[in-house]
mmCIF file with all atom_site columns, C-alpha atoms in Angstrom:
data_model
loop_
_atom_site.group_PDB
_atom_site.id
_atom_site.type_symbol
_atom_site.label_atom_id
_atom_site.label_alt_id
_atom_site.label_comp_id
_atom_site.label_asym_id
_atom_site.label_entity_id
_atom_site.label_seq_id
_atom_site.pdbx_PDB_ins_code
_atom_site.Cartn_x
_atom_site.Cartn_y
_atom_site.Cartn_z
_atom_site.occupancy
_atom_site.B_iso_or_equiv
_atom_site.pdbx_formal_charge
_atom_site.auth_seq_id
_atom_site.auth_comp_id
_atom_site.auth_asym_id
_atom_site.auth_atom_id
_atom_site.pdbx_PDB_model_num
ATOM 1   C CA . UNK A 1 1   ? -26.737 102.031 20.629 1.00 0.00 ? 1   UNK A CA 1
ATOM 2   C CA . UNK A 1 2   ? -29.143 101.622 23.574 1.00 0.00 ? 2   UNK A CA 1
ATOM 3   C CA . UNK A 1 3   ? -31.158 105.066 24.907 1.00 0.00 ? 3   UNK A CA 1
ATOM 4   C CA . UNK A 1 4   ? -30.805 106.864 28.464 1.00 0.00 ? 4   UNK A CA 1
ATOM 5   C CA . UNK A 1 5   ? -34.553 106.075 28.509 1.00 0.00 ? 5   UNK A CA 1
ATOM 6   C CA . UNK A 1 6   ? -35.289 103.769 31.979 1.00 0.00 ? 6   UNK A CA 1
ATOM 7   C CA . UNK A 1 7   ? -37.466 100.403 30.120 1.00 0.00 ? 7   UNK A CA 1
ATOM 8   C CA . UNK A 1 8   ? -39.403 98.633  32.203 1.00 0.00 ? 8   UNK A CA 1
ATOM 9   C CA . UNK A 1 9   ? -40.892 94.745  31.068 1.00 0.00 ? 9   UNK A CA 1
ATOM 10  C CA . UNK A 1 10  ? -43.097 92.984  33.230 1.00 0.00 ? 10  UNK A CA 1
ATOM 11  C CA . UNK A 1 11  ? -45.068 89.911  33.103 1.00 0.00 ? 11  UNK A CA 1
ATOM 12  C CA . UNK A 1 12  ? -48.434 89.611  35.447 1.00 0.00 ? 12  UNK A CA 1
ATOM 13  C CA . UNK A 1 13  ? -49.421 85.890  36.896 1.00 0.00 ? 13  UNK A CA 1
ATOM 14  C CA . UNK A 1 14  ? -50.686 84.054  39.843 1.00 0.00 ? 14  UNK A CA 1
ATOM 15  C CA . UNK A 1 15  ? -48.567 81.527  41.483 1.00 0.00 ? 15  UNK A CA 1
ATOM 16  C CA . UNK A 1 16  ? -50.938 79.267  41.977 1.00 0.00 ? 16  UNK A CA 1
ATOM 17  C CA . UNK A 1 17  ? -54.457 78.291  41.786 1.00 0.00 ? 17  UNK A CA 1
ATOM 18  C CA . UNK A 1 18  ? -56.317 80.831  44.114 1.00 0.00 ? 18  UNK A CA 1
ATOM 19  C CA . UNK A 1 19  ? -53.673 82.650  44.494 1.00 0.00 ? 19  UNK A CA 1
ATOM 20  C CA . UNK A 1 20  ? -53.836 86.554  44.809 1.00 0.00 ? 20  UNK A CA 1
ATOM 21  C CA . UNK A 1 21  ? -51.702 88.117  41.296 1.00 0.00 ? 21  UNK A CA 1
ATOM 22  C CA . UNK A 1 22  ? -47.913 88.561  41.245 1.00 0.00 ? 22  UNK A CA 1
ATOM 23  C CA . UNK A 1 23  ? -45.880 90.720  39.137 1.00 0.00 ? 23  UNK A CA 1
ATOM 24  C CA . UNK A 1 24  ? -42.150 90.910  37.819 1.00 0.00 ? 24  UNK A CA 1
ATOM 25  C CA . UNK A 1 25  ? -40.962 93.759  36.674 1.00 0.00 ? 25  UNK A CA 1
ATOM 26  C CA . UNK A 1 26  ? -37.356 94.213  34.984 1.00 0.00 ? 26  UNK A CA 1
ATOM 27  C CA . UNK A 1 27  ? -36.097 97.564  34.701 1.00 0.00 ? 27  UNK A CA 1
ATOM 28  C CA . UNK A 1 28  ? -33.491 99.002  32.835 1.00 0.00 ? 28  UNK A CA 1
ATOM 29  C CA . UNK A 1 29  ? -31.591 101.013 30.247 1.00 0.00 ? 29  UNK A CA 1
ATOM 30  C CA . UNK A 1 30  ? -31.460 98.285  27.732 1.00 0.00 ? 30  UNK A CA 1
ATOM 31  C CA . UNK A 1 31  ? -34.561 97.736  25.059 1.00 0.00 ? 31  UNK A CA 1
ATOM 32  C CA . UNK A 1 32  ? -33.462 94.248  23.884 1.00 0.00 ? 32  UNK A CA 1
ATOM 33  C CA . UNK A 1 33  ? -37.597 92.864  23.640 1.00 0.00 ? 33  UNK A CA 1
ATOM 34  C CA . UNK A 1 34  ? -37.344 89.793  22.599 1.00 0.00 ? 34  UNK A CA 1
ATOM 35  C CA . UNK A 1 35  ? -34.244 88.642  24.989 1.00 0.00 ? 35  UNK A CA 1
ATOM 36  C CA . UNK A 1 36  ? -36.840 90.495  28.233 1.00 0.00 ? 36  UNK A CA 1
ATOM 37  C CA . UNK A 1 37  ? -39.550 88.412  27.261 1.00 0.00 ? 37  UNK A CA 1
ATOM 38  C CA . UNK A 1 38  ? -38.425 85.556  26.432 1.00 0.00 ? 38  UNK A CA 1
ATOM 39  C CA . UNK A 1 39  ? -36.994 85.892  30.432 1.00 0.00 ? 39  UNK A CA 1
ATOM 40  C CA . UNK A 1 40  ? -40.100 87.237  31.538 1.00 0.00 ? 40  UNK A CA 1
ATOM 41  C CA . UNK A 1 41  ? -41.774 83.798  30.570 1.00 0.00 ? 41  UNK A CA 1
ATOM 42  C CA . UNK A 1 42  ? -38.901 81.491  31.962 1.00 0.00 ? 42  UNK A CA 1
ATOM 43  C CA . UNK A 1 43  ? -39.623 83.681  34.777 1.00 0.00 ? 43  UNK A CA 1
ATOM 44  C CA . UNK A 1 44  ? -43.704 83.106  35.144 1.00 0.00 ? 44  UNK A CA 1
ATOM 45  C CA . UNK A 1 45  ? -42.499 79.509  34.220 1.00 0.00 ? 45  UNK A CA 1
ATOM 46  C CA . UNK A 1 46  ? -40.204 79.101  37.579 1.00 0.00 ? 46  UNK A CA 1
ATOM 47  C CA . UNK A 1 47  ? -43.051 81.064  39.625 1.00 0.00 ? 47  UNK A CA 1
ATOM 48  C CA . UNK A 1 48  ? -45.441 78.958  38.314 1.00 0.00 ? 48  UNK A CA 1
ATOM 49  C CA . UNK A 1 49  ? -43.240 75.869  39.261 1.00 0.00 ? 49  UNK A CA 1
ATOM 50  C CA . UNK A 1 50  ? -42.199 74.367  41.994 1.00 0.00 ? 50  UNK A CA 1
ATOM 51  C CA . UNK A 1 51  ? -40.324 76.493  43.334 1.00 0.00 ? 51  UNK A CA 1
ATOM 52  C CA . UNK A 1 52  ? -42.028 78.700  43.013 1.00 0.00 ? 52  UNK A CA 1
ATOM 53  C CA . UNK A 1 53  ? -41.217 83.129  44.526 1.00 0.00 ? 53  UNK A CA 1
ATOM 54  C CA . UNK A 1 54  ? -37.612 81.055  45.619 1.00 0.00 ? 54  UNK A CA 1
ATOM 55  C CA . UNK A 1 55  ? -37.139 79.620  42.366 1.00 0.00 ? 55  UNK A CA 1
ATOM 56  C CA . UNK A 1 56  ? -37.431 83.421  40.974 1.00 0.00 ? 56  UNK A CA 1
ATOM 57  C CA . UNK A 1 57  ? -35.008 85.093  43.304 1.00 0.00 ? 57  UNK A CA 1
ATOM 58  C CA . UNK A 1 58  ? -32.346 81.538  42.145 1.00 0.00 ? 58  UNK A CA 1
ATOM 59  C CA . UNK A 1 59  ? -33.757 82.574  38.857 1.00 0.00 ? 59  UNK A CA 1
ATOM 60  C CA . UNK A 1 60  ? -32.413 86.705  39.475 1.00 0.00 ? 60  UNK A CA 1
ATOM 61  C CA . UNK A 1 61  ? -28.989 85.789  40.845 1.00 0.00 ? 61  UNK A CA 1
ATOM 62  C CA . UNK A 1 62  ? -27.884 83.789  38.592 1.00 0.00 ? 62  UNK A CA 1
ATOM 63  C CA . UNK A 1 63  ? -28.484 86.122  35.493 1.00 0.00 ? 63  UNK A CA 1
ATOM 64  C CA . UNK A 1 64  ? -26.875 88.317  37.922 1.00 0.00 ? 64  UNK A CA 1
ATOM 65  C CA . UNK A 1 65  ? -24.052 86.676  38.407 1.00 0.00 ? 65  UNK A CA 1
ATOM 66  C CA . UNK A 1 66  ? -23.677 85.986  34.205 1.00 0.00 ? 66  UNK A CA 1
ATOM 67  C CA . UNK A 1 67  ? -22.668 88.909  33.727 1.00 0.00 ? 67  UNK A CA 1
ATOM 68  C CA . UNK A 1 68  ? -23.711 90.358  30.023 1.00 0.00 ? 68  UNK A CA 1
ATOM 69  C CA . UNK A 1 69  ? -22.197 89.500  26.631 1.00 0.00 ? 69  UNK A CA 1
ATOM 70  C CA . UNK A 1 70  ? -21.018 90.839  22.979 1.00 0.00 ? 70  UNK A CA 1
ATOM 71  C CA . UNK A 1 71  ? -23.944 91.800  20.664 1.00 0.00 ? 71  UNK A CA 1
ATOM 72  C CA . UNK A 1 72  ? -24.972 88.834  18.889 1.00 0.00 ? 72  UNK A CA 1
ATOM 73  C CA . UNK A 1 73  ? -23.450 86.453  21.067 1.00 0.00 ? 73  UNK A CA 1
ATOM 74  C CA . UNK A 1 74  ? -25.347 84.129  23.483 1.00 0.00 ? 74  UNK A CA 1
ATOM 75  C CA . UNK A 1 75  ? -25.743 83.927  27.237 1.00 0.00 ? 75  UNK A CA 1
ATOM 76  C CA . UNK A 1 76  ? -26.227 81.135  28.529 1.00 0.00 ? 76  UNK A CA 1
ATOM 77  C CA . UNK A 1 77  ? -27.415 80.380  32.370 1.00 0.00 ? 77  UNK A CA 1
ATOM 78  C CA . UNK A 1 78  ? -27.176 77.721  34.151 1.00 0.00 ? 78  UNK A CA 1
ATOM 79  C CA . UNK A 1 79  ? -31.034 76.348  35.448 1.00 0.00 ? 79  UNK A CA 1
ATOM 80  C CA . UNK A 1 80  ? -31.373 73.331  36.647 1.00 0.00 ? 80  UNK A CA 1
ATOM 81  C CA . UNK A 1 81  ? -33.402 72.647  40.190 1.00 0.00 ? 81  UNK A CA 1
ATOM 82  C CA . UNK A 1 82  ? -34.233 76.188  39.899 1.00 0.00 ? 82  UNK A CA 1
ATOM 83  C CA . UNK A 1 83  ? -36.522 75.877  36.227 1.00 0.00 ? 83  UNK A CA 1
ATOM 84  C CA . UNK A 1 84  ? -39.007 73.022  36.103 1.00 0.00 ? 84  UNK A CA 1
ATOM 85  C CA . UNK A 1 85  ? -37.796 70.925  33.585 1.00 0.00 ? 85  UNK A CA 1
ATOM 86  C CA . UNK A 1 86  ? -35.066 73.682  31.752 1.00 0.00 ? 86  UNK A CA 1
ATOM 87  C CA . UNK A 1 87  ? -31.234 72.641  32.500 1.00 0.00 ? 87  UNK A CA 1
ATOM 88  C CA . UNK A 1 88  ? -29.297 75.675  30.469 1.00 0.00 ? 88  UNK A CA 1
ATOM 89  C CA . UNK A 1 89  ? -31.490 79.422  29.454 1.00 0.00 ? 89  UNK A CA 1
ATOM 90  C CA . UNK A 1 90  ? -29.779 80.372  25.893 1.00 0.00 ? 90  UNK A CA 1
ATOM 91  C CA . UNK A 1 91  ? -30.866 84.584  25.624 1.00 0.00 ? 91  UNK A CA 1
ATOM 92  C CA . UNK A 1 92  ? -29.092 86.428  22.590 1.00 0.00 ? 92  UNK A CA 1
ATOM 93  C CA . UNK A 1 93  ? -28.151 90.029  23.213 1.00 0.00 ? 93  UNK A CA 1
ATOM 94  C CA . UNK A 1 94  ? -29.016 91.513  19.957 1.00 0.00 ? 94  UNK A CA 1
ATOM 95  C CA . UNK A 1 95  ? -26.812 92.978  16.928 1.00 0.00 ? 95  UNK A CA 1
ATOM 96  C CA . UNK A 1 96  ? -29.428 95.814  16.886 1.00 0.00 ? 96  UNK A CA 1
ATOM 97  C CA . UNK A 1 97  ? -32.647 97.539  19.393 1.00 0.00 ? 97  UNK A CA 1
ATOM 98  C CA . UNK A 1 98  ? -33.773 100.422 17.274 1.00 0.00 ? 98  UNK A CA 1
ATOM 99  C CA . UNK A 1 99  ? -35.039 96.989  14.810 1.00 0.00 ? 99  UNK A CA 1
ATOM 100 C CA . UNK A 1 100 ? -38.495 95.804  14.919 1.00 0.00 ? 100 UNK A CA 1
ATOM 101 C CA . UNK A 1 101 ? -37.363 91.922  14.503 1.00 0.00 ? 101 UNK A CA 1
ATOM 102 C CA . UNK A 1 102 ? -39.848 90.615  16.895 1.00 0.00 ? 102 UNK A CA 1
ATOM 103 C CA . UNK A 1 103 ? -43.064 89.116  14.479 1.00 0.00 ? 103 UNK A CA 1
ATOM 104 C CA . UNK A 1 104 ? -45.621 89.514  17.761 1.00 0.00 ? 104 UNK A CA 1
ATOM 105 C CA . UNK A 1 105 ? -45.175 92.538  17.933 1.00 0.00 ? 105 UNK A CA 1
ATOM 106 C CA . UNK A 1 106 ? -45.763 93.414  14.437 1.00 0.00 ? 106 UNK A CA 1
ATOM 107 C CA . UNK A 1 107 ? -48.385 90.838  14.654 1.00 0.00 ? 107 UNK A CA 1
ATOM 108 C CA . UNK A 1 108 ? -50.084 92.656  16.883 1.00 0.00 ? 108 UNK A CA 1
ATOM 109 C CA . UNK A 1 109 ? -50.390 96.101  15.511 1.00 0.00 ? 109 UNK A CA 1
ATOM 110 C CA . UNK A 1 110 ? -51.785 94.714  11.245 1.00 0.00 ? 110 UNK A CA 1
ATOM 111 C CA . UNK A 1 111 ? -54.478 93.365  13.873 1.00 0.00 ? 111 UNK A CA 1
ATOM 112 C CA . UNK A 1 112 ? -55.105 96.070  15.370 1.00 0.00 ? 112 UNK A CA 1
ATOM 113 C CA . UNK A 1 113 ? -54.784 98.665  12.502 1.00 0.00 ? 113 UNK A CA 1
ATOM 114 C CA . UNK A 1 114 ? -55.276 98.863  8.646  1.00 0.00 ? 114 UNK A CA 1
ATOM 115 C CA . UNK A 1 115 ? -52.051 99.014  6.819  1.00 0.00 ? 115 UNK A CA 1
ATOM 116 C CA . UNK A 1 116 ? -53.877 102.335 4.955  1.00 0.00 ? 116 UNK A CA 1
ATOM 117 C CA . UNK A 1 117 ? -54.419 103.968 8.985  1.00 0.00 ? 117 UNK A CA 1
ATOM 118 C CA . UNK A 1 118 ? -50.506 102.161 10.192 1.00 0.00 ? 118 UNK A CA 1
ATOM 119 C CA . UNK A 1 119 ? -48.853 104.129 7.190  1.00 0.00 ? 119 UNK A CA 1
ATOM 120 C CA . UNK A 1 120 ? -50.854 107.539 8.336  1.00 0.00 ? 120 UNK A CA 1
ATOM 121 C CA . UNK A 1 121 ? -49.387 106.491 12.109 1.00 0.00 ? 121 UNK A CA 1
ATOM 122 C CA . UNK A 1 122 ? -46.269 106.291 10.545 1.00 0.00 ? 122 UNK A CA 1
ATOM 123 C CA . UNK A 1 123 ? -46.265 109.547 9.133  1.00 0.00 ? 123 UNK A CA 1
ATOM 124 C CA . UNK A 1 124 ? -47.631 111.475 11.670 1.00 0.00 ? 124 UNK A CA 1
ATOM 125 C CA . UNK A 1 125 ? -44.604 109.873 14.366 1.00 0.00 ? 125 UNK A CA 1
ATOM 126 C CA . UNK A 1 126 ? -42.316 111.360 11.139 1.00 0.00 ? 126 UNK A CA 1
ATOM 127 C CA . UNK A 1 127 ? -43.091 114.836 11.449 1.00 0.00 ? 127 UNK A CA 1
ATOM 128 C CA . UNK A 1 128 ? -43.417 114.276 15.285 1.00 0.00 ? 128 UNK A CA 1
ATOM 129 C CA . UNK A 1 129 ? -47.550 114.575 16.531 1.00 0.00 ? 129 UNK A CA 1
ATOM 130 C CA . UNK A 1 130 ? -48.944 113.599 20.083 1.00 0.00 ? 130 UNK A CA 1
ATOM 131 C CA . UNK A 1 131 ? -50.404 110.251 19.663 1.00 0.00 ? 131 UNK A CA 1
ATOM 132 C CA . UNK A 1 132 ? -52.338 108.878 22.563 1.00 0.00 ? 132 UNK A CA 1
ATOM 133 C CA . UNK A 1 133 ? -52.590 104.936 21.728 1.00 0.00 ? 133 UNK A CA 1
ATOM 134 C CA . UNK A 1 134 ? -55.822 103.515 23.568 1.00 0.00 ? 134 UNK A CA 1
ATOM 135 C CA . UNK A 1 135 ? -57.410 99.618  24.376 1.00 0.00 ? 135 UNK A CA 1
ATOM 136 C CA . UNK A 1 136 ? -58.449 97.482  27.023 1.00 0.00 ? 136 UNK A CA 1
ATOM 137 C CA . UNK A 1 137 ? -55.351 94.979  26.833 1.00 0.00 ? 137 UNK A CA 1
ATOM 138 C CA . UNK A 1 138 ? -51.675 96.960  28.757 1.00 0.00 ? 138 UNK A CA 1
ATOM 139 C CA . UNK A 1 139 ? -50.271 93.837  26.124 1.00 0.00 ? 139 UNK A CA 1
ATOM 140 C CA . UNK A 1 140 ? -52.017 95.612  23.223 1.00 0.00 ? 140 UNK A CA 1
ATOM 141 C CA . UNK A 1 141 ? -50.560 99.048  23.838 1.00 0.00 ? 141 UNK A CA 1
ATOM 142 C CA . UNK A 1 142 ? -46.642 98.005  24.849 1.00 0.00 ? 142 UNK A CA 1
ATOM 143 C CA . UNK A 1 143 ? -46.217 96.031  21.862 1.00 0.00 ? 143 UNK A CA 1
ATOM 144 C CA . UNK A 1 144 ? -48.275 98.390  20.031 1.00 0.00 ? 144 UNK A CA 1
ATOM 145 C CA . UNK A 1 145 ? -46.043 101.329 21.171 1.00 0.00 ? 145 UNK A CA 1
ATOM 146 C CA . UNK A 1 146 ? -43.138 99.124  20.867 1.00 0.00 ? 146 UNK A CA 1
ATOM 147 C CA . UNK A 1 147 ? -44.350 97.900  17.007 1.00 0.00 ? 147 UNK A CA 1
ATOM 148 C CA . UNK A 1 148 ? -44.670 101.787 15.899 1.00 0.00 ? 148 UNK A CA 1
ATOM 149 C CA . UNK A 1 149 ? -41.064 103.320 17.344 1.00 0.00 ? 149 UNK A CA 1
ATOM 150 C CA . UNK A 1 150 ? -39.155 100.879 15.674 1.00 0.00 ? 150 UNK A CA 1
ATOM 151 C CA . UNK A 1 151 ? -40.583 101.046 12.849 1.00 0.00 ? 151 UNK A CA 1
ATOM 152 C CA . UNK A 1 152 ? -39.179 104.487 12.271 1.00 0.00 ? 152 UNK A CA 1
ATOM 153 C CA . UNK A 1 153 ? -35.884 102.839 12.217 1.00 0.00 ? 153 UNK A CA 1
ATOM 154 C CA . UNK A 1 154 ? -33.118 103.851 11.198 1.00 0.00 ? 154 UNK A CA 1
ATOM 155 C CA . UNK A 1 155 ? -34.787 107.178 12.560 1.00 0.00 ? 155 UNK A CA 1
ATOM 156 C CA . UNK A 1 156 ? -35.658 107.233 16.161 1.00 0.00 ? 156 UNK A CA 1
ATOM 157 C CA . UNK A 1 157 ? -38.800 108.547 18.913 1.00 0.00 ? 157 UNK A CA 1
ATOM 158 C CA . UNK A 1 158 ? -37.048 110.897 20.976 1.00 0.00 ? 158 UNK A CA 1
ATOM 159 C CA . UNK A 1 159 ? -39.930 112.809 22.157 1.00 0.00 ? 159 UNK A CA 1
ATOM 160 C CA . UNK A 1 160 ? -41.637 110.984 25.711 1.00 0.00 ? 160 UNK A CA 1
ATOM 161 C CA . UNK A 1 161 ? -42.876 107.899 25.303 1.00 0.00 ? 161 UNK A CA 1
ATOM 162 C CA . UNK A 1 162 ? -44.488 106.040 28.181 1.00 0.00 ? 162 UNK A CA 1
ATOM 163 C CA . UNK A 1 163 ? -46.166 102.626 26.012 1.00 0.00 ? 163 UNK A CA 1
ATOM 164 C CA . UNK A 1 164 ? -48.658 102.489 29.684 1.00 0.00 ? 164 UNK A CA 1
ATOM 165 C CA . UNK A 1 165 ? -49.134 105.467 31.477 1.00 0.00 ? 165 UNK A CA 1
ATOM 166 C CA . UNK A 1 166 ? -50.482 105.537 35.052 1.00 0.00 ? 166 UNK A CA 1
ATOM 167 C CA . UNK A 1 167 ? -53.491 107.362 36.015 1.00 0.00 ? 167 UNK A CA 1
ATOM 168 C CA . UNK A 1 168 ? -51.220 108.901 38.381 1.00 0.00 ? 168 UNK A CA 1
ATOM 169 C CA . UNK A 1 169 ? -49.802 110.670 35.076 1.00 0.00 ? 169 UNK A CA 1
ATOM 170 C CA . UNK A 1 170 ? -52.346 111.573 33.457 1.00 0.00 ? 170 UNK A CA 1
ATOM 171 C CA . UNK A 1 171 ? -50.725 115.405 32.677 1.00 0.00 ? 171 UNK A CA 1
ATOM 172 C CA . UNK A 1 172 ? -48.624 113.807 30.497 1.00 0.00 ? 172 UNK A CA 1
ATOM 173 C CA . UNK A 1 173 ? -51.022 114.274 27.425 1.00 0.00 ? 173 UNK A CA 1
ATOM 174 C CA . UNK A 1 174 ? -51.000 117.839 28.247 1.00 0.00 ? 174 UNK A CA 1
ATOM 175 C CA . UNK A 1 175 ? -47.291 118.089 27.169 1.00 0.00 ? 175 UNK A CA 1
ATOM 176 C CA . UNK A 1 176 ? -46.969 121.045 24.563 1.00 0.00 ? 176 UNK A CA 1
ATOM 177 C CA . UNK A 1 177 ? -43.899 118.721 22.929 1.00 0.00 ? 177 UNK A CA 1
ATOM 178 C CA . UNK A 1 178 ? -44.794 114.957 20.859 1.00 0.00 ? 178 UNK A CA 1
ATOM 179 C CA . UNK A 1 179 ? -45.303 112.419 22.560 1.00 0.00 ? 179 UNK A CA 1
ATOM 180 C CA . UNK A 1 180 ? -45.946 108.781 21.789 1.00 0.00 ? 180 UNK A CA 1
ATOM 181 C CA . UNK A 1 181 ? -48.713 107.345 25.089 1.00 0.00 ? 181 UNK A CA 1
ATOM 182 C CA . UNK A 1 182 ? -50.592 104.474 25.484 1.00 0.00 ? 182 UNK A CA 1
ATOM 183 C CA . UNK A 1 183 ? -53.169 104.574 27.821 1.00 0.00 ? 183 UNK A CA 1
ATOM 184 C CA . UNK A 1 184 ? -55.957 102.046 28.942 1.00 0.00 ? 184 UNK A CA 1
ATOM 185 C CA . UNK A 1 185 ? -58.912 102.293 28.125 1.00 0.00 ? 185 UNK A CA 1
ATOM 186 C CA . UNK A 1 186 ? -60.895 103.063 31.245 1.00 0.00 ? 186 UNK A CA 1
ATOM 187 C CA . UNK A 1 187 ? -58.791 106.483 31.683 1.00 0.00 ? 187 UNK A CA 1
ATOM 188 C CA . UNK A 1 188 ? -60.597 107.995 29.135 1.00 0.00 ? 188 UNK A CA 1
ATOM 189 C CA . UNK A 1 189 ? -62.674 109.925 31.424 1.00 0.00 ? 189 UNK A CA 1
ATOM 190 C CA . UNK A 1 190 ? -59.588 111.631 33.044 1.00 0.00 ? 190 UNK A CA 1
ATOM 191 C CA . UNK A 1 191 ? -58.239 112.320 29.025 1.00 0.00 ? 191 UNK A CA 1
ATOM 192 C CA . UNK A 1 192 ? -61.338 114.061 28.506 1.00 0.00 ? 192 UNK A CA 1
ATOM 193 C CA . UNK A 1 193 ? -61.060 116.527 31.266 1.00 0.00 ? 193 UNK A CA 1
ATOM 194 C CA . UNK A 1 194 ? -57.575 117.708 30.705 1.00 0.00 ? 194 UNK A CA 1
ATOM 195 C CA . UNK A 1 195 ? -56.998 120.805 28.572 1.00 0.00 ? 195 UNK A CA 1
ATOM 196 C CA . UNK A 1 196 ? -55.028 119.032 25.929 1.00 0.00 ? 196 UNK A CA 1
ATOM 197 C CA . UNK A 1 197 ? -53.107 120.922 23.003 1.00 0.00 ? 197 UNK A CA 1
ATOM 198 C CA . UNK A 1 198 ? -54.406 118.852 18.875 1.00 0.00 ? 198 UNK A CA 1
ATOM 199 C CA . UNK A 1 199 ? -53.470 114.986 19.691 1.00 0.00 ? 199 UNK A CA 1
ATOM 200 C CA . UNK A 1 200 ? -54.044 112.103 17.324 1.00 0.00 ? 200 UNK A CA 1
ATOM 201 C CA . UNK A 1 201 ? -56.624 109.455 18.935 1.00 0.00 ? 201 UNK A CA 1
ATOM 202 C CA . UNK A 1 202 ? -55.642 105.886 18.095 1.00 0.00 ? 202 UNK A CA 1
ATOM 203 C CA . UNK A 1 203 ? -58.235 103.070 19.552 1.00 0.00 ? 203 UNK A CA 1
ATOM 204 C CA . UNK A 1 204 ? -56.392 99.836  18.982 1.00 0.00 ? 204 UNK A CA 1
ATOM 205 C CA . UNK A 1 205 ? -60.181 97.689  19.768 1.00 0.00 ? 205 UNK A CA 1
ATOM 206 C CA . UNK A 1 206 ? -61.753 99.303  17.015 1.00 0.00 ? 206 UNK A CA 1
ATOM 207 C CA . UNK A 1 207 ? -58.855 100.299 14.483 1.00 0.00 ? 207 UNK A CA 1
ATOM 208 C CA . UNK A 1 208 ? -60.238 103.808 14.585 1.00 0.00 ? 208 UNK A CA 1
ATOM 209 C CA . UNK A 1 209 ? -57.640 107.066 14.299 1.00 0.00 ? 209 UNK A CA 1
ATOM 210 C CA . UNK A 1 210 ? -58.597 110.189 14.292 1.00 0.00 ? 210 UNK A CA 1
ATOM 211 C CA . UNK A 1 211 ? -56.086 113.369 13.779 1.00 0.00 ? 211 UNK A CA 1
ATOM 212 C CA . UNK A 1 212 ? -56.454 116.965 12.820 1.00 0.00 ? 212 UNK A CA 1
ATOM 213 C CA . UNK A 1 213 ? -57.213 117.405 8.719  1.00 0.00 ? 213 UNK A CA 1
ATOM 214 C CA . UNK A 1 214 ? -53.877 119.690 8.520  1.00 0.00 ? 214 UNK A CA 1
ATOM 215 C CA . UNK A 1 215 ? -51.801 117.181 10.334 1.00 0.00 ? 215 UNK A CA 1
ATOM 216 C CA . UNK A 1 216 ? -51.427 115.410 7.081  1.00 0.00 ? 216 UNK A CA 1
ATOM 217 C CA . UNK A 1 217 ? -51.979 118.437 4.049  1.00 0.00 ? 217 UNK A CA 1
ATOM 218 C CA . UNK A 1 218 ? -48.262 117.796 3.400  1.00 0.00 ? 218 UNK A CA 1
ATOM 219 C CA . UNK A 1 219 ? -48.374 114.446 2.511  1.00 0.00 ? 219 UNK A CA 1
ATOM 220 C CA . UNK A 1 220 ? -47.997 113.188 -1.280 1.00 0.00 ? 220 UNK A CA 1
ATOM 221 C CA . UNK A 1 221 ? -50.464 111.100 -2.393 1.00 0.00 ? 221 UNK A CA 1
ATOM 222 C CA . UNK A 1 222 ? -48.664 108.843 -4.750 1.00 0.00 ? 222 UNK A CA 1
ATOM 223 C CA . UNK A 1 223 ? -46.060 108.036 -1.655 1.00 0.00 ? 223 UNK A CA 1
ATOM 224 C CA . UNK A 1 224 ? -48.753 107.042 0.127  1.00 0.00 ? 224 UNK A CA 1
ATOM 225 C CA . UNK A 1 225 ? -50.683 104.832 -1.739 1.00 0.00 ? 225 UNK A CA 1
ATOM 226 C CA . UNK A 1 226 ? -47.170 103.531 -3.110 1.00 0.00 ? 226 UNK A CA 1
ATOM 227 C CA . UNK A 1 227 ? -46.387 102.251 0.807  1.00 0.00 ? 227 UNK A CA 1
ATOM 228 C CA . UNK A 1 228 ? -49.888 101.416 1.353  1.00 0.00 ? 228 UNK A CA 1
ATOM 229 C CA . UNK A 1 229 ? -49.763 98.711  -1.522 1.00 0.00 ? 229 UNK A CA 1
ATOM 230 C CA . UNK A 1 230 ? -46.286 97.767  -1.143 1.00 0.00 ? 230 UNK A CA 1
#
């Protein structure tokens, strides 16, 4: 089932050479990563095409009018005269939103961390720790947060979940309950000044993982080794 969380899917782009950066953002209760990523691809193509912002507005109007298909079915949206080259946009509504089926975000996670550290993170999430992901790249934070959360399937991360934390929400890291939070590396000085309890720190750009040894004292070695070598 879909969560009660509000998800934001965003894409930054420049509509023309030398123009200011624009951001397209979709706010939704549905965590349809594949579908909304594909939709933002089309939004960016339209925005950077001859129709520009007018094309994006027409595209969004067409999507709203089309409504939602049933799970597993395709949504066909006529975009002739809106999109620079396509005539129809087809997007599938996923059957399951918890499982990680989008290869790119898994690839980003496994490029950022070695398998043993990903397995350790998996265990730390199962034991409901406070976890902070850090990177200089917003897309890496988003992809890795989504990948980690979906690796828990059939379980779900029910605690604080903010793939990209904005500076004015820095006090979230002081929360006493479990969380999975992504932060731009430039916020590290602010982070160090916060009165935090013990947290797990993940540097995605350097592939580093820092945690308290007592957090893993109940992890059986044989299960850890079998997962790493699977």
